[in-house]
mmCIF file of C-alpha atoms in Angstrom:
data_model
loop_
_atom_site.group_PDB
_atom_site.id
_atom_site.type_symbol
_atom_site.label_atom_id
_atom_site.label_comp_id
_atom_site.label_asym_id
_atom_site.label_seq_id
_atom_site.Cartn_x
_atom_site.Cartn_y
_atom_site.Cartn_z
ATOM 1 C CA MET J 1 -9.815 13.151 -31.327
ATOM 2 C CA ALA J 2 -7.292 11.582 -28.646
ATOM 3 C CA LYS J 3 -4.986 9.850 -29.697
ATOM 4 C CA GLU J 4 -5.137 6.331 -28.244
ATOM 5 C CA LYS J 5 -2.190 5.472 -25.412
ATOM 6 C CA LEU J 6 -0.712 1.546 -26.383
ATOM 7 C CA GLY J 7 0.936 -0.151 -23.619
ATOM 8 C CA ILE J 8 3.492 -3.066 -25.265
ATOM 9 C CA VAL J 9 4.904 -5.609 -23.327
ATOM 10 C CA VAL J 10 7.914 -7.296 -24.786
ATOM 11 C CA SER J 11 9.333 -10.625 -24.021
ATOM 12 C CA GLU J 12 12.982 -10.837 -23.534
ATOM 13 C CA PHE J 13 13.943 -14.400 -24.632
ATOM 14 C CA ASN J 14 14.723 -14.941 -28.015
ATOM 15 C CA PRO J 15 15.917 -11.551 -27.872
ATOM 16 C CA LYS J 16 16.687 -11.570 -31.636
ATOM 17 C CA ILE J 17 13.484 -12.316 -32.919
ATOM 18 C CA THR J 18 11.573 -9.846 -29.659
ATOM 19 C CA HIS J 19 13.770 -7.021 -30.610
ATOM 20 C CA ARG J 20 12.821 -7.062 -33.810
ATOM 21 C CA MET J 21 9.100 -7.432 -32.767
ATOM 22 C CA GLU J 22 9.443 -4.243 -29.907
ATOM 23 C CA LYS J 23 10.979 -1.920 -33.121
ATOM 24 C CA ALA J 24 8.157 -3.249 -35.560
ATOM 25 C CA ALA J 25 5.420 -2.420 -33.111
ATOM 26 C CA LEU J 26 6.676 0.433 -31.890
ATOM 27 C CA GLU J 27 6.832 1.887 -35.599
ATOM 28 C CA HIS J 28 3.647 0.406 -36.541
ATOM 29 C CA ALA J 29 1.653 1.848 -33.677
ATOM 30 C CA ARG J 30 3.249 5.317 -34.270
ATOM 31 C CA LYS J 31 2.012 5.004 -38.047
ATOM 32 C CA GLN J 32 -1.309 4.089 -36.730
ATOM 33 C CA GLY J 33 -1.498 7.445 -34.873
ATOM 34 C CA ALA J 34 -0.953 5.909 -31.156
ATOM 35 C CA GLU J 35 0.764 7.178 -28.700
ATOM 36 C CA ILE J 36 3.069 4.686 -26.901
ATOM 37 C CA ALA J 37 2.096 5.375 -22.811
ATOM 38 C CA CYS J 38 4.275 2.564 -21.491
ATOM 39 C CA ALA J 39 6.977 -0.345 -23.319
ATOM 40 C CA VAL J 40 8.591 -2.910 -20.864
ATOM 41 C CA LYS J 41 10.354 -5.932 -21.473
ATOM 42 C CA VAL J 42 10.112 -8.630 -19.022
ATOM 43 C CA PRO J 43 11.877 -12.037 -18.884
ATOM 44 C CA GLY J 44 9.772 -14.298 -20.548
ATOM 45 C CA ALA J 45 5.951 -14.983 -22.264
ATOM 46 C CA TYR J 46 5.001 -16.138 -18.987
ATOM 47 C CA GLU J 47 5.965 -12.833 -17.406
ATOM 48 C CA ILE J 48 3.638 -10.705 -19.991
ATOM 49 C CA PRO J 49 0.629 -11.086 -18.301
ATOM 50 C CA PHE J 50 1.974 -9.403 -14.948
ATOM 51 C CA ALA J 51 3.194 -6.507 -16.676
ATOM 52 C CA ALA J 52 -0.189 -6.644 -18.650
ATOM 53 C CA LYS J 53 -2.001 -6.438 -15.747
ATOM 54 C CA LYS J 54 0.157 -3.691 -14.131
ATOM 55 C CA MET J 55 -0.835 -1.707 -17.293
ATOM 56 C CA LEU J 56 -3.853 -2.364 -17.295
ATOM 57 C CA LEU J 57 -4.264 -0.192 -13.997
ATOM 58 C CA ARG J 58 -3.118 2.829 -15.483
ATOM 59 C CA LYS J 59 -5.482 5.478 -16.184
ATOM 60 C CA ASP J 60 -3.320 6.688 -19.196
ATOM 61 C CA ILE J 61 -2.990 2.777 -20.649
ATOM 62 C CA ASP J 62 -6.179 2.148 -23.212
ATOM 63 C CA ALA J 63 -4.913 -0.620 -24.723
ATOM 64 C CA VAL J 64 -1.887 -3.154 -24.128
ATOM 65 C CA ALA J 65 -0.183 -4.931 -27.096
ATOM 66 C CA ALA J 66 1.855 -7.960 -26.026
ATOM 67 C CA LEU J 67 4.718 -9.305 -27.786
ATOM 68 C CA GLY J 68 7.161 -12.471 -27.752
ATOM 69 C CA ALA J 69 8.265 -15.708 -29.234
ATOM 70 C CA ILE J 70 7.625 -19.423 -27.805
ATOM 71 C CA ILE J 71 10.160 -21.780 -29.640
ATOM 72 C CA LYS J 72 9.449 -25.410 -29.715
ATOM 73 C CA GLY J 73 11.944 -27.657 -27.530
ATOM 74 C CA ASP J 74 12.410 -31.112 -26.959
ATOM 75 C CA THR J 75 9.440 -30.974 -24.478
ATOM 76 C CA ASP J 76 6.457 -29.736 -24.167
ATOM 77 C CA HIS J 77 7.179 -26.725 -22.360
ATOM 78 C CA ASP J 78 6.586 -24.149 -24.920
ATOM 79 C CA LEU J 79 2.683 -25.367 -25.323
ATOM 80 C CA VAL J 80 2.569 -24.922 -21.366
ATOM 81 C CA ILE J 81 3.711 -21.080 -21.351
ATOM 82 C CA GLY J 82 1.631 -20.411 -24.729
ATOM 83 C CA HIS J 83 -1.627 -21.532 -23.226
ATOM 84 C CA ALA J 84 -1.208 -20.092 -19.921
ATOM 85 C CA ALA J 85 -0.176 -16.755 -21.346
ATOM 86 C CA ALA J 86 -3.342 -16.611 -23.907
ATOM 87 C CA LYS J 87 -5.591 -17.168 -21.454
ATOM 88 C CA SER J 88 -4.003 -14.849 -19.142
ATOM 89 C CA LEU J 89 -4.004 -12.431 -21.275
ATOM 90 C CA GLN J 90 -7.580 -12.899 -22.662
ATOM 91 C CA GLU J 91 -9.000 -12.798 -18.797
ATOM 92 C CA LEU J 92 -7.302 -9.534 -18.076
ATOM 93 C CA SER J 93 -8.606 -7.930 -21.093
ATOM 94 C CA LEU J 94 -12.210 -8.936 -19.934
ATOM 95 C CA GLU J 95 -11.113 -8.266 -16.289
ATOM 96 C CA PHE J 96 -10.241 -4.380 -17.166
ATOM 97 C CA ASN J 97 -12.595 -4.362 -20.648
ATOM 98 C CA LYS J 98 -9.492 -2.792 -22.316
ATOM 99 C CA PRO J 99 -8.117 -4.374 -25.470
ATOM 100 C CA VAL J 100 -5.026 -6.718 -24.555
ATOM 101 C CA SER J 101 -3.808 -8.140 -27.750
ATOM 102 C CA LEU J 102 -1.886 -11.589 -28.526
ATOM 103 C CA GLY J 103 1.299 -10.839 -30.418
ATOM 104 C CA ILE J 104 2.981 -14.343 -29.219
ATOM 105 C CA ILE J 105 5.033 -16.225 -31.548
ATOM 106 C CA GLY J 106 4.108 -19.655 -30.726
ATOM 107 C CA PRO J 107 3.415 -22.039 -29.039
ATOM 108 C CA ASN J 108 4.945 -25.320 -31.376
ATOM 109 C CA ALA J 109 6.920 -22.437 -33.378
ATOM 110 C CA THR J 110 10.874 -23.209 -35.086
ATOM 111 C CA TRP J 111 13.238 -20.605 -34.836
ATOM 112 C CA GLU J 112 12.938 -20.119 -38.807
ATOM 113 C CA HIS J 113 8.630 -19.724 -38.463
ATOM 114 C CA ALA J 114 9.165 -17.127 -35.767
ATOM 115 C CA GLU J 115 12.171 -15.266 -37.654
ATOM 116 C CA LYS J 116 9.816 -15.211 -40.641
ATOM 117 C CA ARG J 117 6.630 -13.619 -38.792
ATOM 118 C CA ALA J 118 8.675 -11.427 -36.289
ATOM 119 C CA GLU J 119 7.338 -8.212 -37.830
ATOM 120 C CA GLU J 120 3.994 -9.460 -38.627
ATOM 121 C CA TYR J 121 2.598 -10.641 -35.443
ATOM 122 C CA SER J 122 3.959 -7.358 -33.912
ATOM 123 C CA ARG J 123 1.689 -5.337 -36.467
ATOM 124 C CA ARG J 124 -0.936 -7.671 -35.781
ATOM 125 C CA ALA J 125 -0.836 -7.070 -32.374
ATOM 126 C CA VAL J 126 -0.868 -3.445 -32.799
ATOM 127 C CA ASP J 127 -3.395 -3.349 -35.275
ATOM 128 C CA ALA J 128 -5.769 -5.418 -33.055
ATOM 129 C CA ALA J 129 -5.264 -3.601 -29.735
ATOM 130 C CA LEU J 130 -5.949 -0.241 -31.690
ATOM 131 C CA LYS J 131 -9.241 -1.916 -33.833
ATOM 132 C CA MET J 132 -10.797 -3.490 -30.710
ATOM 133 C CA LEU J 133 -10.399 -0.011 -28.706
ATOM 134 C CA ARG J 134 -11.829 2.193 -31.766
ATOM 135 C CA LEU J 135 -14.901 -0.190 -31.837
ATOM 136 C CA PHE J 136 -15.406 0.123 -28.658
ATOM 137 C CA LYS J 137 -15.557 3.351 -28.764
ATOM 138 C CA GLU J 138 -17.777 4.180 -32.095
ATOM 139 C CA ALA J 139 -19.953 1.446 -30.060
ATOM 140 C CA HIS J 140 -20.388 4.009 -26.963
#
């Protein structure tokens, strides 16, 4: 059976957290037997859906894992960004009939919360993308 080809999109905003997330996702994907076909960095979580769409257009991408950390500030900006990114990623998954997993910490997350969950969210995003891919392959 051919290896699943995974794309990973990582937000560069909050790099102390997101660089850890990227490293954990790449390592976990390899341990799960997936091939990283493409990994890109974007400025922030809001830009993740655009990069995910570009990946989903590629024939060598079976699924995408989206990684980022949206930290709560003094306004509700984190809520706007988080909801927009999540909804867009869900719509892309349905449009392209390929799994797109959500490994974005937040909204409403504190810095401490994000630091604590960085690797966990990354592994879960990779697992979700691969499980959905494998489920789809088994069903057809």
